[in-house]
mmCIF file of C-alpha atoms and ligand atoms in Angstrom:
data_model
loop_
_atom_site.group_PDB
_atom_site.id
_atom_site.type_symbol
_atom_site.label_atom_id
_atom_site.label_comp_id
_atom_site.label_asym_id
_atom_site.label_seq_id
_atom_site.Cartn_x
_atom_site.Cartn_y
_atom_site.Cartn_z
ATOM 1 C CA MET Z 231 5.075 59.229 102.481
ATOM 2 C CA SER Z 232 7.007 55.996 102.438
ATOM 3 C CA ASP Z 233 9.642 55.397 99.900
ATOM 4 C CA LEU Z 234 8.418 53.048 97.117
ATOM 5 C CA TYR Z 235 10.183 49.943 95.851
ATOM 6 C CA CYS Z 236 9.285 46.849 93.962
ATOM 7 C CA VAL Z 237 10.258 43.708 92.130
ATOM 8 C CA PHE Z 238 9.437 43.241 88.445
ATOM 9 C CA GLY Z 239 9.001 39.892 86.879
ATOM 10 C CA ASN Z 240 6.730 37.579 84.633
ATOM 11 C CA PRO Z 241 5.381 35.745 86.335
ATOM 12 C CA ILE Z 242 5.676 37.611 89.854
ATOM 13 C CA ALA Z 243 2.794 36.417 92.042
ATOM 14 C CA HIS Z 244 5.232 33.683 93.579
ATOM 15 C CA SER Z 245 7.815 36.299 94.722
ATOM 16 C CA LYS Z 246 9.077 36.336 98.185
ATOM 17 C CA SER Z 247 10.677 39.657 97.876
ATOM 18 C CA PRO Z 248 7.981 41.836 99.089
ATOM 19 C CA ALA Z 249 7.840 39.732 102.383
ATOM 20 C CA ILE Z 250 11.562 39.850 102.798
ATOM 21 C CA HIS Z 251 11.839 43.538 102.327
ATOM 22 C CA ALA Z 252 8.926 44.177 104.572
ATOM 23 C CA ALA Z 253 10.808 42.249 107.315
ATOM 24 C CA PHE Z 254 13.945 44.145 106.534
ATOM 25 C CA ALA Z 255 12.146 47.516 106.654
ATOM 26 C CA ALA Z 256 10.737 46.631 110.071
ATOM 27 C CA ALA Z 257 13.987 45.375 111.304
ATOM 28 C CA THR Z 258 15.911 48.438 110.308
ATOM 29 C CA GLY Z 259 13.221 51.167 111.055
ATOM 30 C CA GLN Z 260 13.589 52.049 107.299
ATOM 31 C CA ASP Z 261 10.138 53.648 106.094
ATOM 32 C CA VAL Z 262 9.843 51.434 102.857
ATOM 33 C CA VAL Z 263 6.980 50.179 100.887
ATOM 34 C CA TYR Z 264 8.010 47.229 98.513
ATOM 35 C CA GLU Z 265 5.544 45.737 95.984
ATOM 36 C CA ALA Z 266 5.437 43.006 93.594
ATOM 37 C CA ARG Z 267 4.654 44.283 89.977
ATOM 38 C CA LEU Z 268 4.037 42.126 86.806
ATOM 39 C CA ALA Z 269 5.471 43.496 83.674
ATOM 40 C CA ALA Z 270 4.443 42.407 80.229
ATOM 41 C CA VAL Z 271 7.123 40.336 78.555
ATOM 42 C CA ASP Z 272 7.670 43.008 75.920
ATOM 43 C CA GLY Z 273 6.683 46.128 78.401
ATOM 44 C CA PHE Z 274 9.517 46.338 80.619
ATOM 45 C CA LYS Z 275 10.697 49.771 79.536
ATOM 46 C CA GLN Z 276 7.268 51.166 79.913
ATOM 47 C CA ALA Z 277 6.599 49.544 83.313
ATOM 48 C CA ILE Z 278 9.880 51.106 84.550
ATOM 49 C CA SER Z 279 8.977 54.412 83.236
ATOM 50 C CA ASP Z 280 5.365 54.238 84.910
ATOM 51 C CA PHE Z 281 6.889 53.280 88.211
ATOM 52 C CA VAL Z 282 9.425 56.129 88.047
ATOM 53 C CA ALA Z 283 6.628 58.456 87.194
ATOM 54 C CA ALA Z 284 4.701 57.340 90.370
ATOM 55 C CA GLY Z 285 7.721 58.098 92.639
ATOM 56 C CA GLY Z 286 9.577 54.622 92.624
ATOM 57 C CA LYS Z 287 12.963 54.860 94.251
ATOM 58 C CA GLY Z 288 14.236 51.435 93.077
ATOM 59 C CA ALA Z 289 13.338 48.130 91.876
ATOM 60 C CA ASN Z 290 14.570 44.543 91.661
ATOM 61 C CA VAL Z 291 14.324 42.725 88.550
ATOM 62 C CA THR Z 292 13.898 38.935 88.203
ATOM 63 C CA VAL Z 293 13.105 36.485 85.225
ATOM 64 C CA PRO Z 294 12.886 37.242 82.431
ATOM 65 C CA PHE Z 295 14.099 41.033 82.555
ATOM 66 C CA LYS Z 296 17.638 41.020 84.136
ATOM 67 C CA GLU Z 297 19.055 41.640 80.551
ATOM 68 C CA ASP Z 298 16.521 44.295 79.670
ATOM 69 C CA ALA Z 299 17.359 45.943 82.941
ATOM 70 C CA PHE Z 300 21.067 45.717 82.053
ATOM 71 C CA ARG Z 301 20.313 47.615 78.618
ATOM 72 C CA LEU Z 302 18.031 50.139 80.267
ATOM 73 C CA SER Z 303 20.491 51.298 82.879
ATOM 74 C CA THR Z 304 22.066 54.607 82.065
ATOM 75 C CA GLN Z 305 25.061 53.753 84.528
ATOM 76 C CA LEU Z 306 26.401 50.196 85.579
ATOM 77 C CA SER Z 307 28.223 49.174 88.695
ATOM 78 C CA GLU Z 308 31.427 47.215 88.068
ATOM 79 C CA ARG Z 309 29.615 44.001 89.189
ATOM 80 C CA ALA Z 310 26.580 44.408 87.079
ATOM 81 C CA ALA Z 311 28.947 45.375 83.989
ATOM 82 C CA ARG Z 312 30.645 42.045 84.611
ATOM 83 C CA ALA Z 313 27.591 39.982 85.146
ATOM 84 C CA GLY Z 314 25.981 41.330 81.865
ATOM 85 C CA ALA Z 315 22.672 41.423 83.768
ATOM 86 C CA VAL Z 316 20.990 43.760 86.347
ATOM 87 C CA ASN Z 317 18.804 42.499 89.421
ATOM 88 C CA THR Z 318 18.898 45.971 91.217
ATOM 89 C CA LEU Z 319 17.825 49.305 89.846
ATOM 90 C CA THR Z 320 17.968 52.807 91.624
ATOM 91 C CA PHE Z 321 16.392 55.817 90.145
ATOM 92 C CA LYS Z 322 18.008 59.060 90.919
ATOM 93 C CA GLY Z 323 17.932 62.471 89.281
ATOM 94 C CA GLY Z 324 16.751 61.121 85.931
ATOM 95 C CA GLU Z 325 19.382 58.299 85.950
ATOM 96 C CA ILE Z 326 18.894 54.566 86.184
ATOM 97 C CA LEU Z 327 21.624 53.005 88.116
ATOM 98 C CA GLY Z 328 21.879 49.003 87.493
ATOM 99 C CA ASP Z 329 23.582 46.821 89.903
ATOM 100 C CA ASN Z 330 23.751 42.991 90.320
ATOM 101 C CA THR Z 331 23.792 41.649 93.821
ATOM 102 C CA ASP Z 332 23.060 38.038 92.992
ATOM 103 C CA GLY Z 333 26.848 37.121 93.098
ATOM 104 C CA ALA Z 334 27.346 38.763 96.401
ATOM 105 C CA GLY Z 335 24.404 37.081 97.598
ATOM 106 C CA LEU Z 336 25.448 33.701 96.717
ATOM 107 C CA VAL Z 337 29.026 34.447 98.275
ATOM 108 C CA ASN Z 338 27.685 35.764 101.547
ATOM 109 C CA ASP Z 339 25.382 32.734 102.039
ATOM 110 C CA ILE Z 340 28.227 30.449 101.273
ATOM 111 C CA ILE Z 341 30.874 31.949 103.434
ATOM 112 C CA CYS Z 342 28.744 33.678 106.365
ATOM 113 C CA ASN Z 343 25.730 31.416 106.660
ATOM 114 C CA LEU Z 344 27.215 27.905 105.741
ATOM 115 C CA ASN Z 345 30.582 28.712 107.244
ATOM 116 C CA CYS Z 346 32.390 27.738 103.940
ATOM 117 C CA PRO Z 347 35.374 30.046 102.968
ATOM 118 C CA LEU Z 348 36.296 30.141 99.305
ATOM 119 C CA ALA Z 349 39.850 30.661 99.704
ATOM 120 C CA GLY Z 350 41.930 27.625 98.515
ATOM 121 C CA LYS Z 351 38.929 25.551 97.594
ATOM 122 C CA ARG Z 352 38.466 23.648 94.194
ATOM 123 C CA ILE Z 353 35.107 25.139 92.861
ATOM 124 C CA LEU Z 354 33.114 23.454 90.064
ATOM 125 C CA LEU Z 355 30.297 25.745 88.839
ATOM 126 C CA LEU Z 356 27.557 23.753 86.688
ATOM 127 C CA GLY Z 357 25.811 25.892 84.132
ATOM 128 C CA ALA Z 358 26.652 28.692 81.934
ATOM 129 C CA GLY Z 359 23.385 30.807 81.827
ATOM 130 C CA GLY Z 360 22.721 34.189 83.403
ATOM 131 C CA ALA Z 361 22.826 32.969 87.002
ATOM 132 C CA SER Z 362 26.150 31.366 86.349
ATOM 133 C CA ARG Z 363 27.726 34.440 84.684
ATOM 134 C CA GLY Z 364 26.653 36.823 87.520
ATOM 135 C CA VAL Z 365 28.525 34.865 90.417
ATOM 136 C CA ILE Z 366 31.813 34.059 88.703
ATOM 137 C CA ALA Z 367 33.732 37.308 89.500
ATOM 138 C CA PRO Z 368 32.519 37.187 93.272
ATOM 139 C CA LEU Z 369 33.646 33.490 93.496
ATOM 140 C CA LEU Z 370 37.006 34.433 91.955
ATOM 141 C CA ALA Z 371 37.516 37.282 94.427
ATOM 142 C CA GLY Z 372 37.253 34.659 97.246
ATOM 143 C CA LYS Z 373 40.507 33.450 95.970
ATOM 144 C CA PRO Z 374 39.803 29.773 95.460
ATOM 145 C CA ALA Z 375 42.509 27.202 94.247
ATOM 146 C CA SER Z 376 40.745 26.560 91.133
ATOM 147 C CA LEU Z 377 37.377 27.206 89.314
ATOM 148 C CA PHE Z 378 35.910 24.888 86.565
ATOM 149 C CA ILE Z 379 32.713 25.796 84.571
ATOM 150 C CA ALA Z 380 30.764 22.693 83.320
ATOM 151 C CA ASN Z 381 27.943 22.881 81.158
ATOM 152 C CA ARG Z 382 25.709 20.696 78.906
ATOM 153 C CA SER Z 383 26.856 22.503 76.006
ATOM 154 C CA GLY Z 384 30.623 22.794 76.630
ATOM 155 C CA GLU Z 385 31.298 25.658 74.076
ATOM 156 C CA LYS Z 386 29.115 27.929 76.203
ATOM 157 C CA ALA Z 387 31.013 27.134 79.371
ATOM 158 C CA GLU Z 388 34.389 27.613 77.368
ATOM 159 C CA ALA Z 389 33.071 31.119 76.352
ATOM 160 C CA LEU Z 390 32.158 32.116 79.694
ATOM 161 C CA ALA Z 391 35.728 31.135 81.148
ATOM 162 C CA ALA Z 392 37.248 32.969 78.416
ATOM 163 C CA ALA Z 393 35.209 36.188 79.253
ATOM 164 C CA PHE Z 394 36.790 35.999 82.855
ATOM 165 C CA ALA Z 395 40.296 35.122 81.925
ATOM 166 C CA ASP Z 396 41.503 38.614 83.007
ATOM 167 C CA ILE Z 397 40.749 37.902 86.473
ATOM 168 C CA ALA Z 398 42.065 34.232 86.936
ATOM 169 C CA ALA Z 399 42.439 31.060 84.736
ATOM 170 C CA VAL Z 400 39.270 29.224 84.515
ATOM 171 C CA ASP Z 401 38.620 25.631 83.321
ATOM 172 C CA ALA Z 402 35.604 24.783 81.358
ATOM 173 C CA GLY Z 403 33.901 22.179 79.317
ATOM 174 C CA ASN Z 404 31.007 19.776 79.177
ATOM 175 C CA PHE Z 405 29.947 17.598 82.245
ATOM 176 C CA ALA Z 406 32.124 14.683 80.879
ATOM 177 C CA LYS Z 407 35.286 16.824 81.191
ATOM 178 C CA THR Z 408 35.161 16.788 85.053
ATOM 179 C CA THR Z 409 35.667 13.125 84.926
ATOM 180 C CA GLY Z 410 38.787 12.189 87.172
ATOM 181 C CA ARG Z 411 38.545 15.471 88.899
ATOM 182 C CA SER Z 412 37.313 16.190 92.589
ATOM 183 C CA PHE Z 413 35.873 19.456 94.054
ATOM 184 C CA ASP Z 414 35.439 21.112 97.502
ATOM 185 C CA LEU Z 415 32.423 23.086 96.380
ATOM 186 C CA VAL Z 416 29.871 22.238 93.641
ATOM 187 C CA ILE Z 417 27.402 24.884 92.814
ATOM 188 C CA ASN Z 418 24.374 24.217 90.591
ATOM 189 C CA ALA Z 419 23.505 27.034 88.403
ATOM 190 C CA THR Z 420 21.663 25.094 85.827
ATOM 191 C CA ALA Z 421 17.870 25.067 85.512
ATOM 192 C CA ALA Z 422 17.971 21.210 85.698
ATOM 193 C CA SER Z 423 16.432 21.174 89.218
ATOM 194 C CA LEU Z 424 13.651 23.431 88.053
ATOM 195 C CA ALA Z 425 12.626 20.582 85.595
ATOM 196 C CA GLY Z 426 12.991 18.199 88.248
ATOM 197 C CA GLU Z 427 15.900 16.549 86.746
ATOM 198 C CA GLY Z 428 19.443 15.507 88.006
ATOM 199 C CA LEU Z 429 22.699 16.023 85.928
ATOM 200 C CA PRO Z 430 25.019 13.557 84.141
ATOM 201 C CA LEU Z 431 27.837 13.894 86.588
ATOM 202 C CA PRO Z 432 30.605 11.646 86.897
ATOM 203 C CA THR Z 433 31.065 9.804 90.179
ATOM 204 C CA CYS Z 434 33.820 10.537 92.610
ATOM 205 C CA LEU Z 435 33.149 14.328 91.822
ATOM 206 C CA PHE Z 436 32.918 15.316 95.420
ATOM 207 C CA ALA Z 437 36.017 15.633 97.641
ATOM 208 C CA SER Z 438 35.956 14.579 101.347
ATOM 209 C CA GLY Z 439 34.098 17.366 103.230
ATOM 210 C CA ALA Z 440 32.643 18.921 99.950
ATOM 211 C CA LEU Z 441 29.654 21.271 99.819
ATOM 212 C CA ALA Z 442 26.899 20.831 97.118
ATOM 213 C CA TYR Z 443 25.038 24.065 96.569
ATOM 214 C CA ASP Z 444 21.761 24.245 94.458
ATOM 215 C CA MET Z 445 20.649 27.928 93.620
ATOM 216 C CA MET Z 446 17.200 26.638 93.180
ATOM 217 C CA TYR Z 447 15.195 26.087 96.451
ATOM 218 C CA GLY Z 448 11.793 24.580 97.493
ATOM 219 C CA LYS Z 449 10.380 22.328 100.011
ATOM 220 C CA GLY Z 450 12.917 19.789 101.032
ATOM 221 C CA GLU Z 451 15.793 18.524 98.858
ATOM 222 C CA THR Z 452 16.200 19.575 95.189
ATOM 223 C CA PRO Z 453 16.960 16.946 92.666
ATOM 224 C CA PHE Z 454 20.579 18.102 92.686
ATOM 225 C CA MET Z 455 20.849 18.003 96.362
ATOM 226 C CA THR Z 456 19.602 14.543 96.495
ATOM 227 C CA GLN Z 457 22.119 13.467 93.724
ATOM 228 C CA ALA Z 458 24.926 15.087 95.455
ATOM 229 C CA ARG Z 459 24.076 13.370 98.656
ATOM 230 C CA GLU Z 460 23.928 10.083 97.012
ATOM 231 C CA GLN Z 461 27.242 10.778 95.186
ATOM 232 C CA GLY Z 462 29.122 11.433 98.639
ATOM 233 C CA ALA Z 463 28.740 15.268 99.245
ATOM 234 C CA ALA Z 464 29.058 16.021 103.006
ATOM 235 C CA PHE Z 465 26.892 18.941 103.002
ATOM 236 C CA CYS Z 466 24.050 19.985 100.700
ATOM 237 C CA ALA Z 467 22.406 23.596 100.655
ATOM 238 C CA ASP Z 468 19.657 25.153 98.590
ATOM 239 C CA GLY Z 469 19.472 28.599 97.140
ATOM 240 C CA LEU Z 470 17.077 30.244 99.863
ATOM 241 C CA GLY Z 471 19.879 31.842 101.436
ATOM 242 C CA MET Z 472 21.195 33.312 98.334
ATOM 243 C CA LEU Z 473 17.710 34.947 97.919
ATOM 244 C CA ALA Z 474 17.753 36.310 101.170
ATOM 245 C CA GLU Z 475 21.212 37.651 100.915
ATOM 246 C CA GLN Z 476 20.880 39.102 97.479
ATOM 247 C CA ALA Z 477 17.707 40.960 98.973
ATOM 248 C CA ALA Z 478 19.986 42.183 101.641
ATOM 249 C CA GLU Z 479 22.642 43.574 99.392
ATOM 250 C CA ALA Z 480 19.959 45.390 97.387
ATOM 251 C CA PHE Z 481 18.627 47.066 100.591
ATOM 252 C CA LEU Z 482 22.115 48.114 101.502
ATOM 253 C CA VAL Z 483 22.579 49.650 98.016
ATOM 254 C CA TRP Z 484 19.130 51.693 98.310
ATOM 255 C CA ARG Z 485 18.992 52.378 102.049
ATOM 256 C CA GLY Z 486 22.833 52.417 103.233
ATOM 257 C CA VAL Z 487 22.182 49.808 105.831
ATOM 258 C CA ARG Z 488 22.528 46.061 105.545
ATOM 259 C CA PRO Z 489 19.878 44.035 107.508
ATOM 260 C CA GLU Z 490 20.670 40.860 109.379
ATOM 261 C CA THR Z 491 19.156 37.885 107.412
ATOM 262 C CA ALA Z 492 18.955 35.080 110.054
ATOM 263 C CA GLN Z 493 15.543 35.614 110.925
ATOM 264 C CA VAL Z 494 14.134 36.305 107.684
ATOM 265 C CA LEU Z 495 15.792 33.231 106.456
ATOM 266 C CA ALA Z 496 14.420 31.028 109.242
ATOM 267 C CA ASP Z 497 10.897 32.466 108.563
ATOM 268 C CA LEU Z 498 11.275 31.731 104.833
ATOM 269 C CA ARG Z 499 12.278 28.051 105.573
ATOM 270 C CA ALA Z 500 9.435 27.607 107.971
ATOM 271 C CA LYS Z 501 6.813 28.939 105.406
ATOM 272 C CA LEU Z 502 8.436 26.475 102.766
ATOM 273 C CA GLY Z 503 7.971 23.734 105.202
ATOM 274 C CA GLY Z 504 11.155 21.959 104.374
HETATM 275 P P1 LIG S 53 19.440 30.265 82.144
HETATM 276 O O1 LIG S 53 18.199 30.084 81.262
HETATM 277 O O2 LIG S 53 20.136 31.590 81.852
HETATM 278 O O3 LIG S 53 20.381 29.088 81.944
HETATM 279 C C1 LIG S 53 20.165 27.892 82.149
HETATM 280 C C2 LIG S 53 21.227 26.825 82.293
HETATM 281 O O4 LIG S 53 20.910 25.579 82.660
HETATM 282 C C3 LIG S 53 22.126 26.671 81.179
HETATM 283 O O5 LIG S 53 23.530 26.454 81.301
HETATM 284 C C4 LIG S 53 21.563 25.445 80.449
HETATM 285 O O6 LIG S 53 22.461 24.703 79.825
HETATM 286 C C5 LIG S 53 21.322 24.595 81.746
HETATM 287 N N1 LIG S 53 20.238 23.680 81.633
HETATM 288 C C6 LIG S 53 18.902 23.935 81.557
HETATM 289 N N2 LIG S 53 18.244 22.738 81.799
HETATM 290 C C7 LIG S 53 19.118 21.688 81.992
HETATM 291 C C8 LIG S 53 19.068 20.270 81.887
HETATM 292 N N3 LIG S 53 17.981 19.654 81.889
HETATM 293 N N4 LIG S 53 20.320 19.733 82.243
HETATM 294 C C9 LIG S 53 21.347 20.249 82.295
HETATM 295 N N5 LIG S 53 21.595 21.646 82.032
HETATM 296 C C10 LIG S 53 20.507 22.357 82.057
HETATM 297 O O7 LIG S 53 18.854 30.459 83.723
HETATM 298 P P2 LIG S 53 19.599 31.284 84.867
HETATM 299 O O8 LIG S 53 21.052 31.102 84.716
HETATM 300 O O9 LIG S 53 19.092 32.536 85.051
HETATM 301 O O10 LIG S 53 19.252 30.391 86.212
HETATM 302 C C11 LIG S 53 19.585 29.063 86.537
HETATM 303 C C12 LIG S 53 19.019 28.672 87.919
HETATM 304 O O11 LIG S 53 19.647 29.447 88.931
HETATM 305 C C13 LIG S 53 17.554 28.506 88.050
HETATM 306 O O12 LIG S 53 17.160 27.415 88.749
HETATM 307 C C14 LIG S 53 17.136 29.732 88.929
HETATM 308 O O13 LIG S 53 15.956 29.543 89.625
HETATM 309 C C15 LIG S 53 18.354 29.708 89.959
HETATM 310 N N6 LIG S 53 18.607 31.126 90.379
HETATM 311 C C16 LIG S 53 18.538 31.315 91.769
HETATM 312 C C17 LIG S 53 18.535 32.636 92.436
HETATM 313 C C18 LIG S 53 18.574 32.631 93.940
HETATM 314 O O14 LIG S 53 18.366 33.846 94.522
HETATM 315 N N7 LIG S 53 18.435 31.522 94.565
HETATM 316 C C19 LIG S 53 18.839 33.802 91.746
HETATM 317 C C20 LIG S 53 19.183 33.310 90.203
HETATM 318 C C21 LIG S 53 19.023 32.269 89.687
HETATM 319 P P3 LIG S 53 22.600 24.797 78.005
HETATM 320 O O15 LIG S 53 23.417 26.044 77.910
HETATM 321 O O16 LIG S 53 23.124 23.693 77.630
HETATM 322 O O17 LIG S 53 21.157 25.084 77.616
#
């Protein structure tokens, strides 16, 4: 019988993860079945227990359950403990192992797919929610020259910077506090693009040759990508590569083999039609 995996979310019908993991399984010859499962907003724990009883080996977790998954885990990887959220669960011998592959996914996409090394870069991270928190340690591991976290409510950005001060000094504040500074890499981890909105960013934010990266993805440019291009960013990318790379990292955690992402990413892009 095939090994059973799934992604839990609410909503979940839109999820691209089953198609991604089916492609990974075919390419690596792994005997895996991967489903999308809807969990009730207050029913995550029960959904996990039902899935484990049905023989489930592991699960991805998306909105709004990443913090529930963190609390439910009986063991946490170092990166999940740092992120305060879990997107990859492994069920083994009665234990629930919690991991977080979002940060590795983002960094792999930026460094490997977009050919943008982090070392020596001045990085601006926009947003101070769960997605932002999950990528800070992996970004700092790339040894950038500096990291600035800017958020609509500046205090949240400052609290986040303080939580990572043991790794490196991180600047933080509201968007206005970035005035007069310029950055080589600007990552949008806010939900503004989801709402179809741009951000109140000062002009001259993008240094020569800068990459603007939006964690959101969709058909064509996101509002942030359009704004960044108009404000002088040399390169713009959306978060589809991050999605494929975090999935590849989860596949590695579960199966011990890291699938290639190039074909999967090209297929996802073709389906989006952008
Ligand atoms: P959260 O709800 O945890 O955080 C939302 C953040 O966005 C907060 O910093 C909030 O600021 C800010 N924000 C929301 N609306 C606006 C706005 N109109 N203007 C300015 N700032 C705003 O969300 P997540 O961190 O979980 O997700 C953020 C984004 O990352 C989403 O677009 C999500 O789709 C994407 N994502 C993509 C992934 C991928 O694989 N590609 C993986 C994970 C996330 P404040 O604190 O002031 O409210």
